[in-house]
Tab-separated table of C-alpha atoms in Angstrom:
chain	number	residue	atom	x	y	z
N	243	UNK	CA	-117.118	55.051	99.867
N	244	UNK	CA	-119.153	54.893	96.630
N	245	UNK	CA	-117.791	52.812	93.858
N	246	UNK	CA	-119.919	53.080	90.364
N	247	UNK	CA	-121.006	49.712	88.686
N	248	UNK	CA	-119.243	50.643	85.828
N	249	UNK	CA	-116.201	50.249	83.351
N	250	UNK	CA	-113.246	48.224	85.364
N	251	UNK	CA	-115.883	47.148	88.096
N	252	UNK	CA	-116.716	44.328	86.239
N	253	UNK	CA	-112.949	42.195	86.519
N	254	UNK	CA	-111.534	44.156	89.748
N	255	UNK	CA	-114.554	44.538	92.291
N	256	UNK	CA	-113.123	41.419	94.530
N	257	UNK	CA	-109.845	43.703	94.740
N	258	UNK	CA	-111.780	46.859	95.281
N	259	UNK	CA	-113.999	45.657	97.963
N	260	UNK	CA	-111.480	44.187	99.586
N	261	UNK	CA	-109.037	46.706	99.545
N	262	UNK	CA	-111.652	49.525	101.166
N	263	UNK	CA	-112.658	46.984	103.236
N	264	UNK	CA	-108.982	46.339	104.951
N	265	UNK	CA	-108.797	50.165	105.130
N	266	UNK	CA	-111.736	50.040	107.534
N	267	UNK	CA	-114.145	51.433	105.334
N	268	UNK	CA	-117.671	50.095	103.633
N	269	UNK	CA	-118.313	50.437	100.143
N	270	UNK	CA	-121.534	51.157	98.391
N	271	UNK	CA	-122.426	50.923	95.227
N	272	UNK	CA	-124.084	51.898	92.391
N	273	UNK	CA	-127.777	50.256	90.944
N	274	UNK	CA	-127.310	48.147	87.828
N	275	UNK	CA	-127.451	50.096	84.838
N	276	UNK	CA	-130.914	51.078	84.167
N	277	UNK	CA	-132.558	54.050	81.554
N	278	UNK	CA	-132.746	55.986	84.120
N	279	UNK	CA	-128.712	55.288	84.776
N	280	UNK	CA	-127.878	55.760	81.139
N	281	UNK	CA	-130.193	59.053	80.536
N	282	UNK	CA	-128.515	60.717	83.182
N	283	UNK	CA	-125.068	59.683	82.082
N	284	UNK	CA	-125.908	60.967	78.084
N	285	UNK	CA	-127.398	64.319	79.799
N	286	UNK	CA	-124.130	64.909	81.332
N	287	UNK	CA	-121.185	64.263	79.101
N	288	UNK	CA	-119.776	67.376	77.706
N	289	UNK	CA	-118.036	65.657	74.865
N	290	UNK	CA	-119.085	62.629	72.791
N	291	UNK	CA	-117.094	59.081	74.356
N	292	UNK	CA	-118.144	55.339	73.193
N	293	UNK	CA	-121.307	54.821	75.245
N	294	UNK	CA	-119.747	52.915	78.758
N	295	UNK	CA	-118.105	56.535	79.584
N	296	UNK	CA	-121.511	57.671	79.108
N	297	UNK	CA	-123.065	55.473	81.700
N	298	UNK	CA	-120.090	55.150	83.880
N	299	UNK	CA	-121.015	59.273	84.333
N	300	UNK	CA	-124.974	58.284	85.495
N	301	UNK	CA	-123.298	55.701	87.511
N	302	UNK	CA	-121.536	59.032	89.632
N	303	UNK	CA	-124.691	60.340	89.097
N	304	UNK	CA	-126.666	57.725	91.035
N	305	UNK	CA	-123.863	57.171	93.882
N	306	UNK	CA	-124.461	60.456	94.758
N	307	UNK	CA	-127.789	60.491	95.362
N	308	UNK	CA	-126.866	57.312	97.875
N	309	UNK	CA	-124.214	60.231	99.660
N	310	UNK	CA	-121.484	58.353	100.404
N	311	UNK	CA	-118.624	60.343	101.936
N	312	UNK	CA	-116.258	59.544	98.886
N	313	UNK	CA	-116.338	58.151	95.800
N	314	UNK	CA	-113.581	56.314	94.198
N	315	UNK	CA	-112.858	56.511	90.754
N	316	UNK	CA	-109.554	54.332	89.824
N	317	UNK	CA	-107.418	56.312	87.109
N	318	UNK	CA	-106.823	52.966	85.365
N	319	UNK	CA	-103.385	53.380	83.129
N	320	UNK	CA	-101.960	50.027	82.503
N	321	UNK	CA	-103.208	46.160	83.269
N	322	UNK	CA	-100.874	43.108	84.239
N	323	UNK	CA	-98.026	42.602	81.518
N	324	UNK	CA	-97.097	39.509	80.439
N	325	UNK	CA	-93.040	39.434	81.774
N	326	UNK	CA	-90.486	38.630	78.918
N	327	UNK	CA	-89.430	35.124	78.094
N	328	UNK	CA	-86.283	34.106	78.248
N	329	UNK	CA	-85.617	34.557	74.472
N	330	UNK	CA	-86.938	38.085	74.759
N	331	UNK	CA	-84.253	38.673	77.144
N	332	UNK	CA	-81.291	37.795	74.908
N	333	UNK	CA	-83.357	39.965	72.486
N	334	UNK	CA	-83.148	42.551	75.095
N	335	UNK	CA	-87.126	42.818	74.621
N	336	UNK	CA	-89.275	44.836	77.080
N	337	UNK	CA	-92.328	43.786	79.064
N	338	UNK	CA	-95.730	43.841	76.397
N	339	UNK	CA	-97.644	46.976	77.124
N	340	UNK	CA	-100.986	46.918	78.706
N	341	UNK	CA	-102.338	50.491	77.872
N	342	UNK	CA	-106.036	50.912	79.219
N	343	UNK	CA	-108.052	53.380	76.684
N	344	UNK	CA	-107.757	56.841	76.792
N	345	UNK	CA	-111.325	57.245	78.230
N	346	UNK	CA	-111.197	54.935	81.007
N	347	UNK	CA	-107.852	56.612	81.650
N	348	UNK	CA	-109.218	60.127	82.381
N	349	UNK	CA	-112.599	59.747	82.791
N	350	UNK	CA	-112.154	60.412	86.630
N	351	UNK	CA	-110.583	63.912	86.127
N	352	UNK	CA	-113.327	64.189	83.471
N	353	UNK	CA	-115.921	63.844	86.115
N	354	UNK	CA	-114.491	65.722	88.174
N	355	UNK	CA	-113.790	68.475	86.260
N	356	UNK	CA	-117.657	68.622	84.868
N	357	UNK	CA	-119.832	70.884	86.816
N	358	UNK	CA	-122.781	68.519	87.359
N	359	UNK	CA	-120.600	66.596	89.482
N	360	UNK	CA	-119.156	69.731	91.807
N	361	UNK	CA	-120.534	68.611	95.000
N	362	UNK	CA	-118.232	66.073	94.807
N	363	UNK	CA	-115.380	68.045	93.537
N	364	UNK	CA	-113.347	67.478	96.772
N	365	UNK	CA	-114.757	63.672	97.980
N	366	UNK	CA	-113.298	62.368	94.732
N	367	UNK	CA	-110.532	59.572	95.117
N	368	UNK	CA	-108.802	59.464	92.086
N	369	UNK	CA	-105.737	56.795	92.720
N	370	UNK	CA	-103.258	56.417	89.653
N	371	UNK	CA	-103.217	52.523	89.000
N	372	UNK	CA	-99.951	51.766	86.896
N	373	UNK	CA	-100.367	47.529	87.416
N	374	UNK	CA	-97.346	46.915	84.805
N	375	UNK	CA	-94.981	48.696	87.048
N	376	UNK	CA	-95.351	45.564	89.621
N	377	UNK	CA	-96.741	45.389	93.073
N	378	UNK	CA	-94.642	47.549	95.594
N	379	UNK	CA	-94.595	50.644	92.442
N	380	UNK	CA	-98.798	50.142	92.653
N	381	UNK	CA	-98.399	50.349	96.551
N	382	UNK	CA	-96.683	53.558	96.488
N	383	UNK	CA	-98.232	55.547	94.905
N	384	UNK	CA	-101.784	54.382	96.593
N	385	UNK	CA	-100.183	54.979	99.956
N	386	UNK	CA	-98.506	58.210	98.718
N	387	UNK	CA	-102.482	59.081	97.641
N	388	UNK	CA	-104.124	57.621	100.576
N	389	UNK	CA	-101.867	58.809	103.043
N	390	UNK	CA	-102.928	62.821	102.121
N	391	UNK	CA	-106.746	62.105	102.252
N	392	UNK	CA	-107.054	60.072	105.003
N	393	UNK	CA	-104.180	60.957	108.205
N	394	UNK	CA	-102.929	58.575	109.906
N	395	UNK	CA	-102.623	55.981	107.262
N	396	UNK	CA	-99.566	53.349	107.251
N	397	UNK	CA	-97.680	52.198	104.414
N	398	UNK	CA	-97.732	48.699	106.430
N	399	UNK	CA	-101.910	48.905	105.890
N	400	UNK	CA	-101.827	49.762	102.413
N	401	UNK	CA	-99.693	47.019	101.121
N	402	UNK	CA	-101.457	44.511	103.556
N	403	UNK	CA	-104.816	45.891	101.952
N	404	UNK	CA	-102.996	45.811	98.503
N	405	UNK	CA	-101.906	41.856	99.179
N	406	UNK	CA	-105.345	40.625	100.192
N	407	UNK	CA	-107.484	42.506	97.858
N	408	UNK	CA	-104.613	40.586	94.887
N	409	UNK	CA	-105.558	37.372	96.297
N	410	UNK	CA	-109.025	37.863	96.677
N	411	UNK	CA	-109.132	38.815	92.569
N	412	UNK	CA	-106.734	36.097	92.225
N	413	UNK	CA	-109.335	33.561	93.868
N	414	UNK	CA	-112.308	34.698	92.086
N	415	UNK	CA	-110.381	34.597	88.990
N	416	UNK	CA	-109.176	31.041	90.047
N	417	UNK	CA	-112.795	29.748	90.509
N	418	UNK	CA	-113.646	31.555	87.296
N	419	UNK	CA	-111.683	29.695	85.177
N	420	UNK	CA	-112.418	26.029	86.992
N	421	UNK	CA	-115.947	26.899	85.823
N	422	UNK	CA	-114.729	27.159	82.247
N	423	UNK	CA	-112.777	23.732	82.621
N	424	UNK	CA	-115.884	22.367	84.062
N	425	UNK	CA	-118.067	23.638	80.838
N	426	UNK	CA	-115.737	22.595	78.390
N	427	UNK	CA	-115.600	19.037	79.568
N	428	UNK	CA	-119.220	19.114	79.865
N	429	UNK	CA	-119.485	20.592	76.345
N	430	UNK	CA	-116.827	17.330	75.404
N	431	UNK	CA	-119.229	14.709	77.129
N	432	UNK	CA	-122.120	15.557	75.667
N	433	UNK	CA	-121.274	16.533	71.878
N	434	UNK	CA	-123.094	19.677	72.235
N	435	UNK	CA	-121.774	23.256	71.361
N	436	UNK	CA	-121.292	27.270	73.358
N	437	UNK	CA	-121.268	30.449	72.116
N	438	UNK	CA	-118.543	32.880	73.458
N	439	UNK	CA	-118.874	36.580	74.298
N	440	UNK	CA	-115.628	38.170	73.870
N	441	UNK	CA	-114.858	41.572	74.540
N	442	UNK	CA	-114.329	44.057	77.259
N	443	UNK	CA	-115.867	43.431	80.637
N	444	UNK	CA	-118.180	46.278	80.468
N	445	UNK	CA	-119.372	45.314	77.425
N	446	UNK	CA	-119.498	41.180	77.819
N	447	UNK	CA	-120.804	41.434	81.610
N	448	UNK	CA	-123.263	44.447	81.633
N	449	UNK	CA	-126.740	43.683	81.010
N	450	UNK	CA	-127.952	47.160	80.830
N	451	UNK	CA	-125.310	48.320	78.132
N	452	UNK	CA	-125.459	44.564	75.871
N	453	UNK	CA	-129.389	44.352	76.372
N	454	UNK	CA	-129.278	41.420	78.344
N	455	UNK	CA	-127.723	39.199	75.281
N	456	UNK	CA	-126.381	35.926	77.277
N	457	UNK	CA	-129.744	35.708	78.963
N	458	UNK	CA	-131.608	36.131	75.164
N	459	UNK	CA	-128.723	33.754	74.112
N	460	UNK	CA	-129.722	30.809	76.771
N	461	UNK	CA	-133.806	31.972	77.096
N	462	UNK	CA	-134.661	31.941	73.405
N	463	UNK	CA	-131.900	29.803	71.696
N	464	UNK	CA	-131.060	26.956	74.456
N	465	UNK	CA	-127.491	28.724	73.926
N	466	UNK	CA	-124.856	27.573	76.168
N	467	UNK	CA	-122.907	30.799	77.259
N	468	UNK	CA	-119.375	31.321	78.290
N	469	UNK	CA	-117.975	35.167	79.088
N	470	UNK	CA	-114.254	35.946	78.549
N	471	UNK	CA	-113.438	36.128	81.938
N	472	UNK	CA	-113.712	32.589	83.094
N	473	UNK	CA	-111.805	31.414	79.533
N	474	UNK	CA	-108.309	30.270	80.563
N	475	UNK	CA	-105.939	30.780	78.849
N	476	UNK	CA	-102.397	28.966	79.120
N	477	UNK	CA	-100.437	31.691	77.145
N	478	UNK	CA	-101.369	34.504	76.273
N	479	UNK	CA	-98.417	35.620	73.437
N	480	UNK	CA	-100.140	37.227	70.405
N	481	UNK	CA	-96.416	37.860	68.793
N	482	UNK	CA	-97.573	35.564	65.968
N	483	UNK	CA	-100.642	37.977	65.142
N	484	UNK	CA	-99.328	41.331	66.712
N	485	UNK	CA	-96.200	41.712	68.041
N	486	UNK	CA	-96.557	45.093	69.659
N	487	UNK	CA	-100.496	45.120	70.797
N	488	UNK	CA	-100.564	48.244	72.791
N	489	UNK	CA	-103.893	47.782	74.524
N	490	UNK	CA	-104.170	45.722	77.922
N	491	UNK	CA	-107.387	44.744	76.802
N	492	UNK	CA	-106.855	43.899	73.133
N	493	UNK	CA	-104.195	41.178	74.513
N	494	UNK	CA	-106.592	39.108	76.082
N	495	UNK	CA	-109.223	39.521	73.359
N	496	UNK	CA	-107.278	38.231	70.839
N	497	UNK	CA	-105.530	35.618	72.727
N	498	UNK	CA	-108.605	34.224	74.250
N	499	UNK	CA	-109.358	33.633	70.033
N	500	UNK	CA	-106.198	31.867	69.508
N	501	UNK	CA	-106.702	29.807	71.926
N	502	UNK	CA	-110.531	28.990	70.991
N	503	UNK	CA	-109.825	28.600	67.210
N	504	UNK	CA	-109.754	25.088	67.468
N	505	UNK	CA	-112.391	24.249	69.381
N	506	UNK	CA	-115.205	23.501	66.072
N	507	UNK	CA	-118.062	23.478	68.849
N	508	UNK	CA	-117.660	27.189	70.154
N	509	UNK	CA	-118.696	29.900	68.184
N	510	UNK	CA	-117.491	33.853	69.041
N	511	UNK	CA	-119.088	37.014	69.667
N	512	UNK	CA	-117.496	39.823	69.818
N	513	UNK	CA	-119.238	42.394	71.518
N	514	UNK	CA	-117.922	45.981	71.325
N	515	UNK	CA	-119.356	49.594	71.249
N	516	UNK	CA	-119.719	52.865	68.586
N	517	UNK	CA	-116.726	54.759	68.984
N	518	UNK	CA	-114.323	52.309	70.921
N	519	UNK	CA	-111.010	53.895	69.213
N	520	UNK	CA	-109.224	50.329	70.543
N	521	UNK	CA	-111.690	47.829	69.346
N	522	UNK	CA	-111.673	49.425	65.517
N	523	UNK	CA	-107.669	48.778	65.468
N	524	UNK	CA	-107.731	45.198	67.567
N	525	UNK	CA	-110.513	43.819	65.509
N	526	UNK	CA	-108.508	43.746	62.207
N	527	UNK	CA	-106.427	41.167	64.074
N	528	UNK	CA	-109.471	39.382	65.510
N	529	UNK	CA	-110.081	37.221	62.344
N	530	UNK	CA	-106.800	36.157	62.069
N	531	UNK	CA	-106.651	35.129	65.435
N	532	UNK	CA	-109.813	33.197	65.447
N	533	UNK	CA	-109.198	31.951	62.160
N	534	UNK	CA	-112.812	31.284	61.645
N	535	UNK	CA	-115.745	33.537	61.020
N	536	UNK	CA	-117.353	34.948	64.125
N	537	UNK	CA	-120.355	37.699	64.547
N	538	UNK	CA	-119.633	41.379	66.277
N	539	UNK	CA	-122.071	43.154	67.448
N	540	UNK	CA	-122.009	47.170	68.445
N	541	UNK	CA	-124.079	48.721	70.977
N	542	UNK	CA	-124.348	52.447	71.042
N	543	UNK	CA	-127.663	52.955	73.242
N	544	UNK	CA	-130.454	51.827	71.342
N	545	UNK	CA	-133.128	49.743	73.583
N	546	UNK	CA	-134.366	47.809	70.550
N	547	UNK	CA	-133.131	44.053	70.620
N	548	UNK	CA	-134.386	43.098	67.225
N	549	UNK	CA	-131.267	44.037	65.519
N	550	UNK	CA	-129.664	42.004	67.648
N	551	UNK	CA	-131.570	38.630	67.531
N	552	UNK	CA	-131.468	38.972	64.063
N	553	UNK	CA	-128.044	39.065	63.261
N	554	UNK	CA	-127.602	36.377	66.280
N	555	UNK	CA	-129.916	34.094	64.318
N	556	UNK	CA	-128.424	34.336	61.021
N	557	UNK	CA	-124.663	33.744	62.510
N	558	UNK	CA	-126.257	30.697	64.159
N	559	UNK	CA	-128.081	29.794	60.940
N	560	UNK	CA	-124.517	30.051	59.021
N	561	UNK	CA	-122.670	27.599	61.617
N	562	UNK	CA	-125.090	24.946	60.603
N	563	UNK	CA	-126.871	25.381	64.540
N	564	UNK	CA	-130.202	24.861	63.208
N	565	UNK	CA	-129.412	22.791	60.291
N	566	UNK	CA	-130.894	18.970	61.382
N	567	UNK	CA	-131.287	19.952	64.710
N	568	UNK	CA	-133.526	22.128	67.261
N	569	UNK	CA	-131.032	24.961	68.689
N	570	UNK	CA	-132.295	23.754	72.130
N	571	UNK	CA	-131.272	19.745	71.460
N	572	UNK	CA	-127.772	20.788	70.707
N	573	UNK	CA	-126.916	23.763	72.361
N	574	UNK	CA	-128.693	22.888	75.997
N	575	UNK	CA	-126.830	20.786	78.959
N	576	UNK	CA	-128.173	22.095	82.031
N	577	UNK	CA	-129.050	25.903	81.439
N	578	UNK	CA	-125.942	26.759	84.238
N	579	UNK	CA	-122.940	27.458	81.650
N	580	UNK	CA	-123.698	30.802	81.582
C-alpha cells in the first residue's frame, strides 16, 4: 500500500504504518519532496489550493510510478479533541471542535476525481477519519470501509490494528516530548537560546516545502531549533484567547504559543503557506497567545531562500541575538537540538 510523504504523514505515520502492517500489508512511501514532485503536483491540480495540497498531488504521482497495489489517502475530518472539564460539563459545553482544513478533508476525493490519476481510481483507499468521535466510532468506520475492499477482514483485526497503531503513535509522541524536556533543561543549564518552529507539521517538517529552514538556522547561525511536534503542552485550554476554536491545528498552535510566552530564551518562527485559509484566521489570535513578537514566514513554492534568510536575520537581530555575542556563542550547544 502506497502512502504519500505529504500532509498528515508528518505527524501520523507511526499510526498508519503500524495499522497497515498489522493488516498484513507492506507500506511504500513516496520520495521526499523535491523539485520534480513539486512541479508535477503544480502541473496536475485543477484548482488553486495551497502549496502543500499541490505537493500532495505530486507525491501521489510519484507513488504511481512505484506501482503499489493500492494508495492510501485518508480523509482526515477531525483530530483528537480535548474533553469537557467538570466546569464545562456543568455549563453543558460540548467537546472542543477540532476540524482539519477543507482541503485536507477533501483532497483524497479531489485527487481520485482528477483524470491524471484515473489509472488508480479503483485502487485508492479513502477511509474517513473522525478522531473527535472516539476510538470505537473510528474503528466502526474503518471496519465498514475496509471489509468492502478486502474480503475476509474482521472487526477484531481492524480493532487490534487500530489500537496498536494508536499505541505506536503515543509512544512516538512521548519520545518527542522527552526530547523537548531534555532540550529545555540543557538550554537553562547553559544559559542558551532556541527557536521553536510553530505551524502545521507539513509546513514545519517537510524540508522540500520550507527550503530546509531548520538546517539553515542551525548551520548558518548556530541556532538550536525545536519543532512544535516536540513541545510539551500540559494544558491545551485556550479559552482565554479563543473560546470557540474550530480548527484542531489552531488549538495546537495557539496553546503552544501560550505555553512558550514566558520563556525569554525561546523565540518563535511561525511557518505557514500562501492561501492557507485557517492560518489566516488563527494568526489573528497568535499575538495575544504568545504575548511577545515573533516572525511569520509564508511559503508559496518559491525556490530562493534569500528573502527567508534576510527575515530570519532581522528577527533574530531584533531579539538581541547578535548584540554583544556571536550567534554561535549564544545559541549552539551540541548541534543535536533540532
